[in-house]
Tab-separated table of C-alpha atoms in Angstrom:
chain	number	residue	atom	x	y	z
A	1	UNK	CA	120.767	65.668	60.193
A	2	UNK	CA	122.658	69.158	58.930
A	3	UNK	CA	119.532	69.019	56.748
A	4	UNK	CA	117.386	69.400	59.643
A	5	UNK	CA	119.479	71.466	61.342
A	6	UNK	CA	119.824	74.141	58.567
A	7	UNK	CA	115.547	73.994	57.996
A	8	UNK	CA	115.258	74.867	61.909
A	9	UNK	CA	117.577	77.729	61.888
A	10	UNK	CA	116.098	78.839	59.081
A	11	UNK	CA	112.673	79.122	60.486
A	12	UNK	CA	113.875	80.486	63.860
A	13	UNK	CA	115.869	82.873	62.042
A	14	UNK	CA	112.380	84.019	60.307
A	15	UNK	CA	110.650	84.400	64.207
A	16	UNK	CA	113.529	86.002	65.047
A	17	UNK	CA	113.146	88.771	62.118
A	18	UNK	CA	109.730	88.749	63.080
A	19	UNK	CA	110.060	89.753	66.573
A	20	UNK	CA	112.472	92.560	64.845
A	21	UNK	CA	110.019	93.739	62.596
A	22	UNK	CA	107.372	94.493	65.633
A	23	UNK	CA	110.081	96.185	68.028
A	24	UNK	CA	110.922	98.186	65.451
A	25	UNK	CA	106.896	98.925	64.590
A	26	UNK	CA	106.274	99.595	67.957
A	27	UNK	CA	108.903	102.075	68.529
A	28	UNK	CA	108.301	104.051	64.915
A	29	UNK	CA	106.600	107.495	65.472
A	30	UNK	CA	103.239	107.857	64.779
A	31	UNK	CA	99.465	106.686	66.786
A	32	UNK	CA	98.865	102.927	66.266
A	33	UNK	CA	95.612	101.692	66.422
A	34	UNK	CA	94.120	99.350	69.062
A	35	UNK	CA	92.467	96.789	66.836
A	36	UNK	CA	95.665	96.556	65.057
A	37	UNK	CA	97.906	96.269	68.203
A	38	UNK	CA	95.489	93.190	69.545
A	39	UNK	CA	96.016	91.539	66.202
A	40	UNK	CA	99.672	91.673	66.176
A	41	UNK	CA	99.930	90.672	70.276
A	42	UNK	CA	98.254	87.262	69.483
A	43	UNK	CA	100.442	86.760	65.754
A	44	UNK	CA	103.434	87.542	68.270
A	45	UNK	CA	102.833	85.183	70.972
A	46	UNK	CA	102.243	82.531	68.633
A	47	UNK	CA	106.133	83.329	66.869
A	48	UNK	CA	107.712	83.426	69.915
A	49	UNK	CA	106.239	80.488	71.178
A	50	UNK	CA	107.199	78.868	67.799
A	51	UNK	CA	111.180	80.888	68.539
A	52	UNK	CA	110.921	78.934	71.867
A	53	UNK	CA	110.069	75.371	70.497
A	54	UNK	CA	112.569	75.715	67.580
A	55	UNK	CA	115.698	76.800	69.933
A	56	UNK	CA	114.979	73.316	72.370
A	57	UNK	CA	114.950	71.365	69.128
A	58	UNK	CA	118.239	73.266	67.692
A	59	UNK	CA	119.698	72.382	71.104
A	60	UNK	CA	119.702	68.828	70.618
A	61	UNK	CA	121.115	68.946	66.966
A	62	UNK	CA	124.022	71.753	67.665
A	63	UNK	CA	125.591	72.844	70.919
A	64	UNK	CA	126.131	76.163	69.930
A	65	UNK	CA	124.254	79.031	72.086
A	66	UNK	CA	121.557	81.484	70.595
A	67	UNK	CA	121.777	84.753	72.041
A	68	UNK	CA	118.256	84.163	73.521
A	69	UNK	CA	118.310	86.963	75.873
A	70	UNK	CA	118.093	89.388	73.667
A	71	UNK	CA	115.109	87.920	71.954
A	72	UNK	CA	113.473	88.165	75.167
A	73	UNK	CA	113.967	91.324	76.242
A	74	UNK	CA	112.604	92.767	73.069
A	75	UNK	CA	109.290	90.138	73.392
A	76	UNK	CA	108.747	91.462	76.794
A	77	UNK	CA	109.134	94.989	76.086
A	78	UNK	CA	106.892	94.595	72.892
A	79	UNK	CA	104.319	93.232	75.416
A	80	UNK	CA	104.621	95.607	78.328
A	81	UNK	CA	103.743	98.422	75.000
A	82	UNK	CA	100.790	96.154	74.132
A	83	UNK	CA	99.772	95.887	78.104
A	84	UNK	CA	99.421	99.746	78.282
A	85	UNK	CA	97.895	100.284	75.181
A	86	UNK	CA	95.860	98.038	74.508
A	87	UNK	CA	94.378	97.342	78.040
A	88	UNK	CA	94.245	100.707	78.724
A	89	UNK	CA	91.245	100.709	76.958
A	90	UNK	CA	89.920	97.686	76.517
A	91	UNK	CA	90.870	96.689	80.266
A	92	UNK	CA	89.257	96.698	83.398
A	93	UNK	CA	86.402	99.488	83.599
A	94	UNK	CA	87.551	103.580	84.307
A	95	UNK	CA	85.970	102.875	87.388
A	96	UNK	CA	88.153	100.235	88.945
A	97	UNK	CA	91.502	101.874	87.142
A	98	UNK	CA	90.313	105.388	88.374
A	99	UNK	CA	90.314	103.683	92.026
A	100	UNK	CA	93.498	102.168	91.522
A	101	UNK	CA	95.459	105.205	89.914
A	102	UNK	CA	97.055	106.386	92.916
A	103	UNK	CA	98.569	103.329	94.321
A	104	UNK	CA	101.818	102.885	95.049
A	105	UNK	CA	103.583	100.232	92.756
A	106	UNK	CA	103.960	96.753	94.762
A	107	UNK	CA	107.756	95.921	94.810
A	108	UNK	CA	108.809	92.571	94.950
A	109	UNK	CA	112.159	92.041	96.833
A	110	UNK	CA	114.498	89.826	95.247
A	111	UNK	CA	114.676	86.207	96.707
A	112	UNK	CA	118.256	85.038	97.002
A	113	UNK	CA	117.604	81.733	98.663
A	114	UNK	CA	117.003	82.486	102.393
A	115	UNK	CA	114.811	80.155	103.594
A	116	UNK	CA	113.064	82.340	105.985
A	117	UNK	CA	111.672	84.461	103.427
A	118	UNK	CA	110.745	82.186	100.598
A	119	UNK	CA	107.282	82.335	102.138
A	120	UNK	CA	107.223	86.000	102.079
A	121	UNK	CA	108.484	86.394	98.303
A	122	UNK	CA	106.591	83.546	96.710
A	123	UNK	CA	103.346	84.522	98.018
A	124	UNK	CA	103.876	88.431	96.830
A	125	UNK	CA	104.893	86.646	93.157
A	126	UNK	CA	101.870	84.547	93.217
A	127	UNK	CA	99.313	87.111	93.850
A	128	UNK	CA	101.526	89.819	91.539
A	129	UNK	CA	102.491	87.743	88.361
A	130	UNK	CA	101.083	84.625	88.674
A	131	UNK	CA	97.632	85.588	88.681
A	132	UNK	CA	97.909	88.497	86.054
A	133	UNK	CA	95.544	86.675	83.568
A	134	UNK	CA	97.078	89.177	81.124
A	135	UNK	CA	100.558	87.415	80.962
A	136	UNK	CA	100.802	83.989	79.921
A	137	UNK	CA	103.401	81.066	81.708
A	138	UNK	CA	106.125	82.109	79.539
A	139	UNK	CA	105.829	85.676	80.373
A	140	UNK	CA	105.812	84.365	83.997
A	141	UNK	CA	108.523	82.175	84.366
A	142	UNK	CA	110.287	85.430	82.640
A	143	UNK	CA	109.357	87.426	85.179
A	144	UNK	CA	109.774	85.028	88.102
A	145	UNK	CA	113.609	84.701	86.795
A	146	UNK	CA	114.430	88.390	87.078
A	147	UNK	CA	113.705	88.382	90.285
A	148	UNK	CA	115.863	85.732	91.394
A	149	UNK	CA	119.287	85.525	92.491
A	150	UNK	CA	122.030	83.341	93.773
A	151	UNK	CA	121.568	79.887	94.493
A	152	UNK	CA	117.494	80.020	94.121
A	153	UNK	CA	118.451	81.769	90.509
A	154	UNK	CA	121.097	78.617	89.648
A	155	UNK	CA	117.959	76.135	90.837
A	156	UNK	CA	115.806	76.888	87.372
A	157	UNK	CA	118.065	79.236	85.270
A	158	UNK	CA	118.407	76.355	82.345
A	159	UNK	CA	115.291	75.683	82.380
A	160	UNK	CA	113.648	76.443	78.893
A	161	UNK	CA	111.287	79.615	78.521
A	162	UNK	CA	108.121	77.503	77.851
A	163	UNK	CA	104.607	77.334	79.347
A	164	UNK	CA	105.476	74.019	81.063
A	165	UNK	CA	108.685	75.117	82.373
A	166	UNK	CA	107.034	78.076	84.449
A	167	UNK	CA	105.103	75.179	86.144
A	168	UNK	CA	108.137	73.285	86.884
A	169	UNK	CA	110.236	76.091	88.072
A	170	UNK	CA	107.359	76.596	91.129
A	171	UNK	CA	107.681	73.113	92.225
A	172	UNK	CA	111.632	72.973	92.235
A	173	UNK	CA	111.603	76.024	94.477
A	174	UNK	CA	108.656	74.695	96.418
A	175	UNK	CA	110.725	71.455	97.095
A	176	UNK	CA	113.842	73.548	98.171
A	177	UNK	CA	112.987	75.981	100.437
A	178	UNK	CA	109.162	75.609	101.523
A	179	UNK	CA	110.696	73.151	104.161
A	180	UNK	CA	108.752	73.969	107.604
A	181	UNK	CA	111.860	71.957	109.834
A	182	UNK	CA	114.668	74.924	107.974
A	183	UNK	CA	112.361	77.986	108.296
A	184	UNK	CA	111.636	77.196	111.741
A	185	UNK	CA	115.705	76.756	112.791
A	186	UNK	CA	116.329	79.593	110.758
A	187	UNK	CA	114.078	82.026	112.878
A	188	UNK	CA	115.529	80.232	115.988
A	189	UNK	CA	119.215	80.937	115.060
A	190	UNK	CA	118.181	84.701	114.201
A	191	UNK	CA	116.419	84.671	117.721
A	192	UNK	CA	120.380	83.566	119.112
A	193	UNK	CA	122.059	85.873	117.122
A	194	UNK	CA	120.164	89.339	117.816
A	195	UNK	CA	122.675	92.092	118.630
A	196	UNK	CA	123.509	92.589	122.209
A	197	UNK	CA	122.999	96.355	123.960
A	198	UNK	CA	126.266	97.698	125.849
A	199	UNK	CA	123.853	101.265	126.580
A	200	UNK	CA	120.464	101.676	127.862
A	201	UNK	CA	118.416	103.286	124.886
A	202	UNK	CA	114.886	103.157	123.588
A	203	UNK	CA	115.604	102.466	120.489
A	204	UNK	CA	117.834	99.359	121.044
A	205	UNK	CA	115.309	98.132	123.983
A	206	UNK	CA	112.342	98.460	121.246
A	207	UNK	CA	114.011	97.171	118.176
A	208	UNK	CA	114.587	94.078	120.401
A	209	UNK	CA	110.969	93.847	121.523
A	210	UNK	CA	110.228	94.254	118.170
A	211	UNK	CA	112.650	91.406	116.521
A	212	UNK	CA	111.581	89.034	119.079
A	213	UNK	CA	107.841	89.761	117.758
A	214	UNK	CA	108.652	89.258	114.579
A	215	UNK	CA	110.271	86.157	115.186
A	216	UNK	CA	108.370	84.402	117.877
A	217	UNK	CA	105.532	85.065	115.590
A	218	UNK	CA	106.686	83.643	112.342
A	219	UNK	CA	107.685	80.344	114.531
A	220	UNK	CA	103.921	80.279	115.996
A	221	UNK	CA	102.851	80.180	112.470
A	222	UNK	CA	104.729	77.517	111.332
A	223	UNK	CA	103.226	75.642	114.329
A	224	UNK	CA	106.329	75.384	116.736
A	225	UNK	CA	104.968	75.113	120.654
A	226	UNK	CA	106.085	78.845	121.545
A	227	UNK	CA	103.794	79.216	124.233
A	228	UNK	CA	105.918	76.652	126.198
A	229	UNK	CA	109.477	78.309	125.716
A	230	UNK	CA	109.173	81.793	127.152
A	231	UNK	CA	111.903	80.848	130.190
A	232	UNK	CA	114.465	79.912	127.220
A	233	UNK	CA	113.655	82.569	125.474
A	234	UNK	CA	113.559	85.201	128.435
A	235	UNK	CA	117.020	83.720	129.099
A	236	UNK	CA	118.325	84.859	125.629
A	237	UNK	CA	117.460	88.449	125.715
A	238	UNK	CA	118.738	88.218	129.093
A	239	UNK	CA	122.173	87.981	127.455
A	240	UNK	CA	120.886	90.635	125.200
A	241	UNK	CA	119.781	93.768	127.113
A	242	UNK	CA	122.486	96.091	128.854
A	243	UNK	CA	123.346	95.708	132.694
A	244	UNK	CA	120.811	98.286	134.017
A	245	UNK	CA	118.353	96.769	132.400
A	246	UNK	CA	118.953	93.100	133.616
A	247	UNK	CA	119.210	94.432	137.541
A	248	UNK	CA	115.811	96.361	137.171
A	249	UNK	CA	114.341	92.965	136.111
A	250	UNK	CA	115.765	91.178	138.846
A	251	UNK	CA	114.488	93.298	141.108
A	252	UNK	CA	111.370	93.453	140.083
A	253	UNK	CA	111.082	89.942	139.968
A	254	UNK	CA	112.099	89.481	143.494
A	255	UNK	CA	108.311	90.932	144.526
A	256	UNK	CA	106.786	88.121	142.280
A	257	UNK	CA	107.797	84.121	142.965
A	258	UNK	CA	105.834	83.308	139.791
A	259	UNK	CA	107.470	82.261	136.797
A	260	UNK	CA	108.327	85.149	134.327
A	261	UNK	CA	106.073	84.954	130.819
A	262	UNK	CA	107.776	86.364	127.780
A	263	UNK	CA	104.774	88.569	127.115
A	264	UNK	CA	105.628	90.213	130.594
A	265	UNK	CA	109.305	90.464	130.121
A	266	UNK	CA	108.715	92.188	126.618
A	267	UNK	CA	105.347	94.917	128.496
A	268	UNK	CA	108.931	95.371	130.877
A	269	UNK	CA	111.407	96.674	128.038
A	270	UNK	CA	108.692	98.555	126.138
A	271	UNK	CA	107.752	99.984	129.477
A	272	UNK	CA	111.415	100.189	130.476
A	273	UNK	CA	112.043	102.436	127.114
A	274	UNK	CA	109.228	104.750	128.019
A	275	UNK	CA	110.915	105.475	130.827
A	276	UNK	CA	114.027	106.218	128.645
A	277	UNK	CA	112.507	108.730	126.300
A	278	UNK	CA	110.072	110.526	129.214
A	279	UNK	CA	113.606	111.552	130.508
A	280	UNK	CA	115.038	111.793	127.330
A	281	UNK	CA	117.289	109.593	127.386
A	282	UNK	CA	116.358	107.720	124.092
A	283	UNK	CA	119.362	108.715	122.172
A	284	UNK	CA	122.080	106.629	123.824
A	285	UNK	CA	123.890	109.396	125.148
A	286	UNK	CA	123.347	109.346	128.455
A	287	UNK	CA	126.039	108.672	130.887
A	288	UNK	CA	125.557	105.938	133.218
A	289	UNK	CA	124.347	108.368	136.007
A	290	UNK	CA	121.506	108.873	134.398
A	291	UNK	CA	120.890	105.697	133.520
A	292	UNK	CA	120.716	104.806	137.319
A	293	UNK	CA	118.423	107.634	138.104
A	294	UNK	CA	116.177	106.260	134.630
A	295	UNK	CA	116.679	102.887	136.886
A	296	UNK	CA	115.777	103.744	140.040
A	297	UNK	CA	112.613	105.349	138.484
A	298	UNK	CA	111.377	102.979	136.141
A	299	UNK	CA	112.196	100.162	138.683
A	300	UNK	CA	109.655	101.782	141.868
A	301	UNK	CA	106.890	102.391	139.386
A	302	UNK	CA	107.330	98.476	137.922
A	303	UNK	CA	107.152	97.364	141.346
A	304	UNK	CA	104.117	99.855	142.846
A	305	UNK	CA	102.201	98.952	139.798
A	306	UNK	CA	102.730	95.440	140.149
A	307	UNK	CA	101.409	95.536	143.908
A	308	UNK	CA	98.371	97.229	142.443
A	309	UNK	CA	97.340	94.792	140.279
A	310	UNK	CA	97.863	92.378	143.194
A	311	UNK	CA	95.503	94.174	145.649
């Protein structure tokens, strides 16, 4: 067995010194050409494949850690040179990249474990890294780590940078967080806990319009019966809006005995902050005098155009 053990870290110490050699190649002054480069990208995803293997077979003979990481970070680097230089131009045509050349970079936002926007960060990954045909599964389950954090980080971390691990590392986040029953009480518990207004302002009246969008939205997508829940959820914001508000919708709902629809209460606060910033009275400054006048304003022209559309 130390027999075995010495002839493997003998031949990943020769990967290793081969992944040295082309950092150090790469990163030596003078032009480098093309065909060249392409030869020594395949030779050096072949080592560090081989590196990879050889460290999971070392692991089961000795306990003692290889400093893998920064083995890694020089692979990737090597290949991020080899990505510009080489596809840039033997790539895709001057035509598409000429197209392309003034797009913004796509960020991908860290996923920390929050169920509610797994859906959100895998699907950015997906169409980002995992279908770059240039990188290969290691590359990608690379990639897919640095972007992780927290508890969704901790769920694949040990797993082993090979091509079948990248594979693996989808389905145990998959099985953790694409769970439709979580997602959907998550959205419902940020729904309860919006911030509350103590002033009447546009700004807090929209961005609660605009949360409850969001998040009435995301629930219809994931299938839950929304259209049947706008009384509960008119009776949340209810406890959200400021006191002004509240008594304009009460009285405008006392000239209609039909049942309020959430798409009505929400045309009211977008139409109620219209109100706000035609007076200027967006800021949240205004004293509460004015607020009555933006009341007493907002709440005849709710009510005359409501009789309109009756007539």
């Amino acid at each position: 067995m130390a027999d075995e053990l010495k002839r493997l870290v003998a031949a990943r110490g020769n990967r290793k010194a081969t992944i040295t050699r082309m950092y150090n190649y790469i990163y030596a002054p003078g032009e480098k050409e093309p065909a060249v480069l392409k030869q020594k990208r395949d030779s050096l995803i072949k080592v560090f494949a081989e590196y990879t293997e050889l460290n999971i077979d070392i692991s089961l003979l000795d306990t003692t850690e290889e400093n893998v990481e920064e083995v890694e970070e020089k692979y990737f680097d090597i290949m991020a040179y080899f990505s510009k230089y080489i596809d840039g131009d033997g790539g895709p045509s001057s035509s598409s990249q000429e197209s392309s050349f003034h797009l913004p970079r796509i960020q991908i936002k860290s996923f920390n474990g929050q169920v509610g926007d797994y859906q959100s960060f895998i699907s950015l990954f997906i169409s980002v890294i995992g279908k770059d045909k240039k990188l290969n599964d290691c590359e990608k389950l690379y990639y897919l780590k640095t972007y992780l954090e927290g508890e969704a980080l901790d769920l694949i971390k040990h797993l082993p940078l090979t091509a079948t691990s990248y594979v693996n590392a989808l389905n145990l986040l998959k099985q953790r967080y694409d769970n439709k029953k979580q997602v959907i009480n998550h959205h419902i518990n940020l729904l309860l806990d919006m911030p509350g207004m103590t002033k009447t302002t546009a700004v807090g009246l929209r961005n609660l319009v605009s949360l409850t969008k969001q998040h009435i939205g995301a629930l219809q997508s994931l299938g839950a019966p929304t259209e049947h829940w706008s009384l509960i959820v008119i009776a949340i914001l209810q406890r959200k809006i400021d006191q002004y508000t509240l008594r304009a919708f009460h009285i405008e709902k006392q000239s209609n005995d039909d049942l309020p629809k959430l798409d009505d209460f929400l045309l009211f606060l977008e139409q109620r902050a219209s109100a706000l910033e035609a007076i200027g009275g967006g800021t949240g400054d205004s004293s509460n005098r004015r607020s009555s006048l933006v009341l007493l304003m907002f709440v005849h022209f709710w009510i005359q155009e409501a009789k309109f559309h009756l007539c």
